[in-house]
PDB file of C-alpha atoms in Angstrom:
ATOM      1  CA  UNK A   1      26.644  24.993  -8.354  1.00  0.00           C
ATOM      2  CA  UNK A   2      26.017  21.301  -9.589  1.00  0.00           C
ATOM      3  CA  UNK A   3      21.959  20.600  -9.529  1.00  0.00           C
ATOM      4  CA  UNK A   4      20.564  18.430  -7.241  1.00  0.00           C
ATOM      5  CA  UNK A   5      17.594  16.554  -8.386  1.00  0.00           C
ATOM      6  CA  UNK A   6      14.901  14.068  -6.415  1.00  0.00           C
ATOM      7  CA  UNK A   7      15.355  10.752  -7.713  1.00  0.00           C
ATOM      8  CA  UNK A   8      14.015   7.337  -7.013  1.00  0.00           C
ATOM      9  CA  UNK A   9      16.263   4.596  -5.833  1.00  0.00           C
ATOM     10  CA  UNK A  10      19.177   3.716  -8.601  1.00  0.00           C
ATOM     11  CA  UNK A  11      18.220   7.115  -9.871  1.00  0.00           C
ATOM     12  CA  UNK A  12      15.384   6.486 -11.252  1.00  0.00           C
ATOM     13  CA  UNK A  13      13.408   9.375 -12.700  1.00  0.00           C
ATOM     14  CA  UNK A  14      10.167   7.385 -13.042  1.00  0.00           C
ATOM     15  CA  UNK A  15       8.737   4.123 -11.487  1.00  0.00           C
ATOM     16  CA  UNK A  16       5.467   2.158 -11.374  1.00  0.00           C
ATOM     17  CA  UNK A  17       4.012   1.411  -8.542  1.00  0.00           C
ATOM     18  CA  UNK A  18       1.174  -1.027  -8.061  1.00  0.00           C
ATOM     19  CA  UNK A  19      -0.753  -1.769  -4.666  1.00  0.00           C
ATOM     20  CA  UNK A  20      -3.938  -3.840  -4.053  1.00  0.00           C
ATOM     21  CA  UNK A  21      -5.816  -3.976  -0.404  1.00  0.00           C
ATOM     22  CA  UNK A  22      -7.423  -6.718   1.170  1.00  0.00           C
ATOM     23  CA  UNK A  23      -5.655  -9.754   0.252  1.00  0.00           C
ATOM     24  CA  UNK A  24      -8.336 -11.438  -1.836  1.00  0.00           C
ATOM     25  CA  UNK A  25      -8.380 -14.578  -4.085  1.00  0.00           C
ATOM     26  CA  UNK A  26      -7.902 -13.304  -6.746  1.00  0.00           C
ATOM     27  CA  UNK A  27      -4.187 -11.299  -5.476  1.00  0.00           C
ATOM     28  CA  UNK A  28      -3.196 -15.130  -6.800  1.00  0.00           C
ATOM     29  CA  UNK A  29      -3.321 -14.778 -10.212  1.00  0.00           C
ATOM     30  CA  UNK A  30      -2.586 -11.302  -9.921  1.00  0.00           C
ATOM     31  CA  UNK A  31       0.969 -12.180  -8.537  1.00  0.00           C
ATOM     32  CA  UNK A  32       1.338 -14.848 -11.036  1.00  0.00           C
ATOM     33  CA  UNK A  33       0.611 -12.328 -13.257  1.00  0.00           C
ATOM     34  CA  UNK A  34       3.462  -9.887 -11.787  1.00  0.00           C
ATOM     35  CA  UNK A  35       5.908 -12.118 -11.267  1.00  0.00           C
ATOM     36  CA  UNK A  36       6.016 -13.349 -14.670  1.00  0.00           C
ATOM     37  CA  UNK A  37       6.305  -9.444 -16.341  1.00  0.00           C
ATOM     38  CA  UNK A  38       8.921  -8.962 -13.341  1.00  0.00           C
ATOM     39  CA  UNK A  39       6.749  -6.778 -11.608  1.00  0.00           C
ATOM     40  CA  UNK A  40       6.733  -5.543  -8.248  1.00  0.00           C
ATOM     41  CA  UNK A  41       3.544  -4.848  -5.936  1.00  0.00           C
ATOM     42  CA  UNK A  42       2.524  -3.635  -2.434  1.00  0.00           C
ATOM     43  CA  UNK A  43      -0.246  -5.660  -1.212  1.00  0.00           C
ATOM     44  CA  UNK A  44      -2.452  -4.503   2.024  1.00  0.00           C
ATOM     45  CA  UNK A  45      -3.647  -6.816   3.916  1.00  0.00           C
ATOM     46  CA  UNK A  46      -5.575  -7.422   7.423  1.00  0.00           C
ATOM     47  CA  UNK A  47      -4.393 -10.294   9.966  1.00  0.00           C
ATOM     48  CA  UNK A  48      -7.435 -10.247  11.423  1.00  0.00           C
ATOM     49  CA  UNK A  49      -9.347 -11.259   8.474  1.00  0.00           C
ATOM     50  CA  UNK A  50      -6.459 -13.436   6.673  1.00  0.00           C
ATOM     51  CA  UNK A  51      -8.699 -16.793   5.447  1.00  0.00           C
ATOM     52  CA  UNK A  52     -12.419 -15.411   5.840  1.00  0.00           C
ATOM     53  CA  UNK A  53     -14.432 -15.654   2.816  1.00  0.00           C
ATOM     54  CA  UNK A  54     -12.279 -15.182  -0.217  1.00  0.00           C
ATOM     55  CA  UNK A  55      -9.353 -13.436   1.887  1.00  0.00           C
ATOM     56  CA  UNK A  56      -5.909 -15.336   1.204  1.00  0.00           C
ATOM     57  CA  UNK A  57      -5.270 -17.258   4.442  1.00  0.00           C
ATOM     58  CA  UNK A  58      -2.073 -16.622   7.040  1.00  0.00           C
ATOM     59  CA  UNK A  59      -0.638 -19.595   5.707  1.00  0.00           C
ATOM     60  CA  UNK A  60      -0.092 -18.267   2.096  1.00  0.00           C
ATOM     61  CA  UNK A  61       0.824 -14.789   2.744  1.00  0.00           C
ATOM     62  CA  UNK A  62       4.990 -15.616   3.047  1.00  0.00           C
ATOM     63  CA  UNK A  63       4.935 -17.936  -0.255  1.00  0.00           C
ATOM     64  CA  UNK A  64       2.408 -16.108  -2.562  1.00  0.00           C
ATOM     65  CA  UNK A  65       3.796 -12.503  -1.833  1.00  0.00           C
ATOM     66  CA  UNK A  66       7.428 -13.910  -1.796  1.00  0.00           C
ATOM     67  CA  UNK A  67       9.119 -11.055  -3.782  1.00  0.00           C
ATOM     68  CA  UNK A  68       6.456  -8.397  -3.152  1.00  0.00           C
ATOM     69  CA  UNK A  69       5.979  -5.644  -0.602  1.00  0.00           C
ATOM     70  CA  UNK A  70       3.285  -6.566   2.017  1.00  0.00           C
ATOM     71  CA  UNK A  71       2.143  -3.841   3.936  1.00  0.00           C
ATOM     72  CA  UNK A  72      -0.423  -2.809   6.586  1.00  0.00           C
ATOM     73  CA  UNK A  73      -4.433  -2.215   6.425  1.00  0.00           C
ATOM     74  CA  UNK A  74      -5.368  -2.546   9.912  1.00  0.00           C
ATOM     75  CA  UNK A  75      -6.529  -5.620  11.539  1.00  0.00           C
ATOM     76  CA  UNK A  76      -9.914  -5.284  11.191  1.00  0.00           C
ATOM     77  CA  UNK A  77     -10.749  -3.029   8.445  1.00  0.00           C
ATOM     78  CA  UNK A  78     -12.385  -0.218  10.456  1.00  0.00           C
ATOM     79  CA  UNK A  79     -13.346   2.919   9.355  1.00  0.00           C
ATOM     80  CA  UNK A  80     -10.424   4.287  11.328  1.00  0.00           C
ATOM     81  CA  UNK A  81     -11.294   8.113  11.284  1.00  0.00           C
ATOM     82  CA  UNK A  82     -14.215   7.297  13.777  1.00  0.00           C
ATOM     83  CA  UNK A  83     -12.085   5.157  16.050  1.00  0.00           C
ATOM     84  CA  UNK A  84     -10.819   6.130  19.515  1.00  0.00           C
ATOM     85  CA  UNK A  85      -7.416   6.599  19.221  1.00  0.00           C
ATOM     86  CA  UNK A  86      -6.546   3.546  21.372  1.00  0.00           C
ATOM     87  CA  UNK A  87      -8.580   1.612  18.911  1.00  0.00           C
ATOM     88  CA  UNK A  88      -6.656   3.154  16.140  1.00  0.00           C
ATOM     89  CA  UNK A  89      -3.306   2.322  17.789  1.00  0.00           C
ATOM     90  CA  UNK A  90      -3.766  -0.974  18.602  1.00  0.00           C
ATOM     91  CA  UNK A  91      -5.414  -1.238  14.928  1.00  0.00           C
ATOM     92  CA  UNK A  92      -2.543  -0.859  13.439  1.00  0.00           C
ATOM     93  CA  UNK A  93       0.658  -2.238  15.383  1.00  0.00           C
ATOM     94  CA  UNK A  94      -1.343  -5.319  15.714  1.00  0.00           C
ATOM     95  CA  UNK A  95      -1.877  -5.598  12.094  1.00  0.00           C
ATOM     96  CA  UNK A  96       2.045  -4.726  11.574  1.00  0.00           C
ATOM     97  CA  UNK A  97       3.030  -7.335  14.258  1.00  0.00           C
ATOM     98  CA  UNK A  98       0.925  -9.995  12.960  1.00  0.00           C
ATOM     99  CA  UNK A  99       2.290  -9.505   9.622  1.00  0.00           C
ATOM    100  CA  UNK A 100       5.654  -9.068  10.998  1.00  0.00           C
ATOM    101  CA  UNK A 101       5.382 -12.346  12.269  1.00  0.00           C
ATOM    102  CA  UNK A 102       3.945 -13.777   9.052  1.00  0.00           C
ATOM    103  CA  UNK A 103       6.757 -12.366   6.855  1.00  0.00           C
ATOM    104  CA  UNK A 104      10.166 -12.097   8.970  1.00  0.00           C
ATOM    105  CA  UNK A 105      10.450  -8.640   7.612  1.00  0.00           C
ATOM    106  CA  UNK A 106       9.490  -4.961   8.923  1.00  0.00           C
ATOM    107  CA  UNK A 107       6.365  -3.795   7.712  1.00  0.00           C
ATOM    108  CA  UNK A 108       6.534   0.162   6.856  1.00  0.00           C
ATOM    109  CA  UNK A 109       3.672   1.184   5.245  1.00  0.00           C
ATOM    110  CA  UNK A 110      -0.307   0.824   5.182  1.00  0.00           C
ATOM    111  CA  UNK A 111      -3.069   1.903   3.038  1.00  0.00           C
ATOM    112  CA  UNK A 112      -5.986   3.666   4.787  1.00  0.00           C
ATOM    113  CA  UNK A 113      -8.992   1.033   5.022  1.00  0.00           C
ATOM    114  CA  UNK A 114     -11.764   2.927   3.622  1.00  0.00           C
ATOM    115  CA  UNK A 115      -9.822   5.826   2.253  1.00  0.00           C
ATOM    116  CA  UNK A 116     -10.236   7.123   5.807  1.00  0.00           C
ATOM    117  CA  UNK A 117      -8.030   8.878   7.418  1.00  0.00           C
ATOM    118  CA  UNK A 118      -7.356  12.373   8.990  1.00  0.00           C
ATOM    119  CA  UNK A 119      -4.316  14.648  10.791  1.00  0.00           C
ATOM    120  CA  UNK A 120      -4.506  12.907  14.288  1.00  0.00           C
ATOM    121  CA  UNK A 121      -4.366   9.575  12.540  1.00  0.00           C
ATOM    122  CA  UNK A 122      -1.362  10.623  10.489  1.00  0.00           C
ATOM    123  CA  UNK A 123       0.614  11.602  13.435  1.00  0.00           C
ATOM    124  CA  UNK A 124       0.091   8.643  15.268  1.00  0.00           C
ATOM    125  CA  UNK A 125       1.394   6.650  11.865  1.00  0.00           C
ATOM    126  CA  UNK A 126       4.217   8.842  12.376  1.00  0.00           C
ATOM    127  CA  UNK A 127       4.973   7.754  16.296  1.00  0.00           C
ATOM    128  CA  UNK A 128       4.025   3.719  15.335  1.00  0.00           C
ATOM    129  CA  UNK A 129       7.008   4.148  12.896  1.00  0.00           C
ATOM    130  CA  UNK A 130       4.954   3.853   9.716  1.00  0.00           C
ATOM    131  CA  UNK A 131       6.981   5.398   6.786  1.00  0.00           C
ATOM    132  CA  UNK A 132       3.879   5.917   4.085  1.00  0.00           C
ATOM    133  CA  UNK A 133       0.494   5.527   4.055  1.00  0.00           C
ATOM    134  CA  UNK A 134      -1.809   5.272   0.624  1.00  0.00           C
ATOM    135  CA  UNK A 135      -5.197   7.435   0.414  1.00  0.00           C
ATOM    136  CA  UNK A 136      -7.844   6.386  -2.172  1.00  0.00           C
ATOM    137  CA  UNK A 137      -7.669   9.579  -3.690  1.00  0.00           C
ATOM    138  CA  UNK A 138      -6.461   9.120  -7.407  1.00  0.00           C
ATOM    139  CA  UNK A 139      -4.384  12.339  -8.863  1.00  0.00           C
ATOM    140  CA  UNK A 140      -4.243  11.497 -12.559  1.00  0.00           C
ATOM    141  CA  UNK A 141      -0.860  12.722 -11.992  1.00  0.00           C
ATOM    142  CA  UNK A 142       2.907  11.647 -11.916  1.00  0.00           C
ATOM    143  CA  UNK A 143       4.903  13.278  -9.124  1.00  0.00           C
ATOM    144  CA  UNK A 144       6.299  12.714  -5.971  1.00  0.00           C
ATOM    145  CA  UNK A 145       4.309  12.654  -3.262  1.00  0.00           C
ATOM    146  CA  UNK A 146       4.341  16.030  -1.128  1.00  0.00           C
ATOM    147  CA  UNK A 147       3.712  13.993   1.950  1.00  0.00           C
ATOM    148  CA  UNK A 148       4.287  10.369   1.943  1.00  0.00           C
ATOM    149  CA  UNK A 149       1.622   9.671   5.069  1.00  0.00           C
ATOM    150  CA  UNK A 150      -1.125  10.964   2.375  1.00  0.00           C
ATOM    151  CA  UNK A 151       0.063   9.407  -1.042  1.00  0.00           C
ATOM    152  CA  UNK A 152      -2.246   9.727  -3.697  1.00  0.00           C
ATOM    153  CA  UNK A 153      -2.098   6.943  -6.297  1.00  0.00           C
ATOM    154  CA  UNK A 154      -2.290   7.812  -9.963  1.00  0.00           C
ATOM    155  CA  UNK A 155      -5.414   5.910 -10.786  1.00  0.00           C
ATOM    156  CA  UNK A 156      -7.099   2.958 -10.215  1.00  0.00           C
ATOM    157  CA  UNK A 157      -7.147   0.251 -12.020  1.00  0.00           C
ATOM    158  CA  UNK A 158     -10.782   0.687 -13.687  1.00  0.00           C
ATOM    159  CA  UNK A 159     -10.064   4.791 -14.414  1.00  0.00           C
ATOM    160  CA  UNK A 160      -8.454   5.898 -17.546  1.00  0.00           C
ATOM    161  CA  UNK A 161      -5.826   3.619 -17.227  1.00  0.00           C
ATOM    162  CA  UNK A 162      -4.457   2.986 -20.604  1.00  0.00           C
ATOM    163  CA  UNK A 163      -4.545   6.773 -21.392  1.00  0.00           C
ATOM    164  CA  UNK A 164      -2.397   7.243 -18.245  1.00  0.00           C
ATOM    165  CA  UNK A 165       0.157   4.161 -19.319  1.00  0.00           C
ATOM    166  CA  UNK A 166       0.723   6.111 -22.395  1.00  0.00           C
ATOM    167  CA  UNK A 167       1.282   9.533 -20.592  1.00  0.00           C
ATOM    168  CA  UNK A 168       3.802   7.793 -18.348  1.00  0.00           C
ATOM    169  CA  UNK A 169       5.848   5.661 -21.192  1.00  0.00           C
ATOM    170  CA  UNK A 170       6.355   9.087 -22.706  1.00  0.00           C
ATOM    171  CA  UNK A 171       7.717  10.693 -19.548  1.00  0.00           C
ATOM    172  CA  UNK A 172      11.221  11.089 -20.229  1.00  0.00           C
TER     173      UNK A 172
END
């Protein structure tokens, strides 16, 4: 019986992945940064909050994360897990039209704002179409994600990270 293994796209037995929330300031010399190493990111952003403060404005978002994955966060930023579900709904398609809009591509993922998130708000992910969501909780680990509405990133980007770069460089 030939083996059958889980790979990542081109077969790929191990990738990096690297996603940032909020869509601050400083996301532009963070792309600059990635898109001189030829690296890819996911970057989470609100609609509703797109120019305030230090928040990259609508008008950017195409251009500066041309090349990049730009996914959900919710309009608003609430700390969905104590929202009424029709404020959770509307939430997030409203964020995923806006950026829709913004983008001329389909938005399938978001990162939960807050780290919060629970089983009812995972199922309605499921029925707005959203293929992955990204938690807050770090696994110091490599592997797949069991399921991809709750994936755990490695680390963060203050936590151990250079002992975890060499862990993964030596994955083989």
């Amino acid at each position: 019986m030939p083996k059958i293994m889980v790979a990542f796209p081109e077969g790929k037995h191990k990738v990096l992945t690297m996603s940032y929330d909020d869509g601050r300031a400083a996301d532009r010399r963070l792309v600059q940064i990635f898109n001189t190493y030829g690296i890819k990111g996911t970057f989470h952003l609100n609609s509703g909050l797109l120019g305030e403060g230090d928040r990259i404005p609508a008008s950017e978002v195409a251009e500066l994360y041309r090349g990049h994955e730009v996914s959900a966060h919710t309009v608003t930023h609430p700390t969905i897990a104590r929202s009424p579900r029709e404020q959770l709904v509307e939430e997030i398609i409203e964020d995923r039209k806006q950026l829709e809009k913004l983008l001329g591509y389909t938005v399938r993922g978001m990162s939960y704002p807050n780290g919060s998130y629970n089983r009812q708000i995972k199922e309605v992910l499921s029925q707005l179409g959203m293929e992955y969501a990204r938690t807050v909780a770090s696994t110091g680990s490599f592997g797949m994600p069991d399921d991809y509405l709750e994936w755990k990133p490695t680390c963060h980007h203050n936590r151990d990270l250079m002992n975890l770069a060499e862990t993964f460089v030596g994955l083989h």
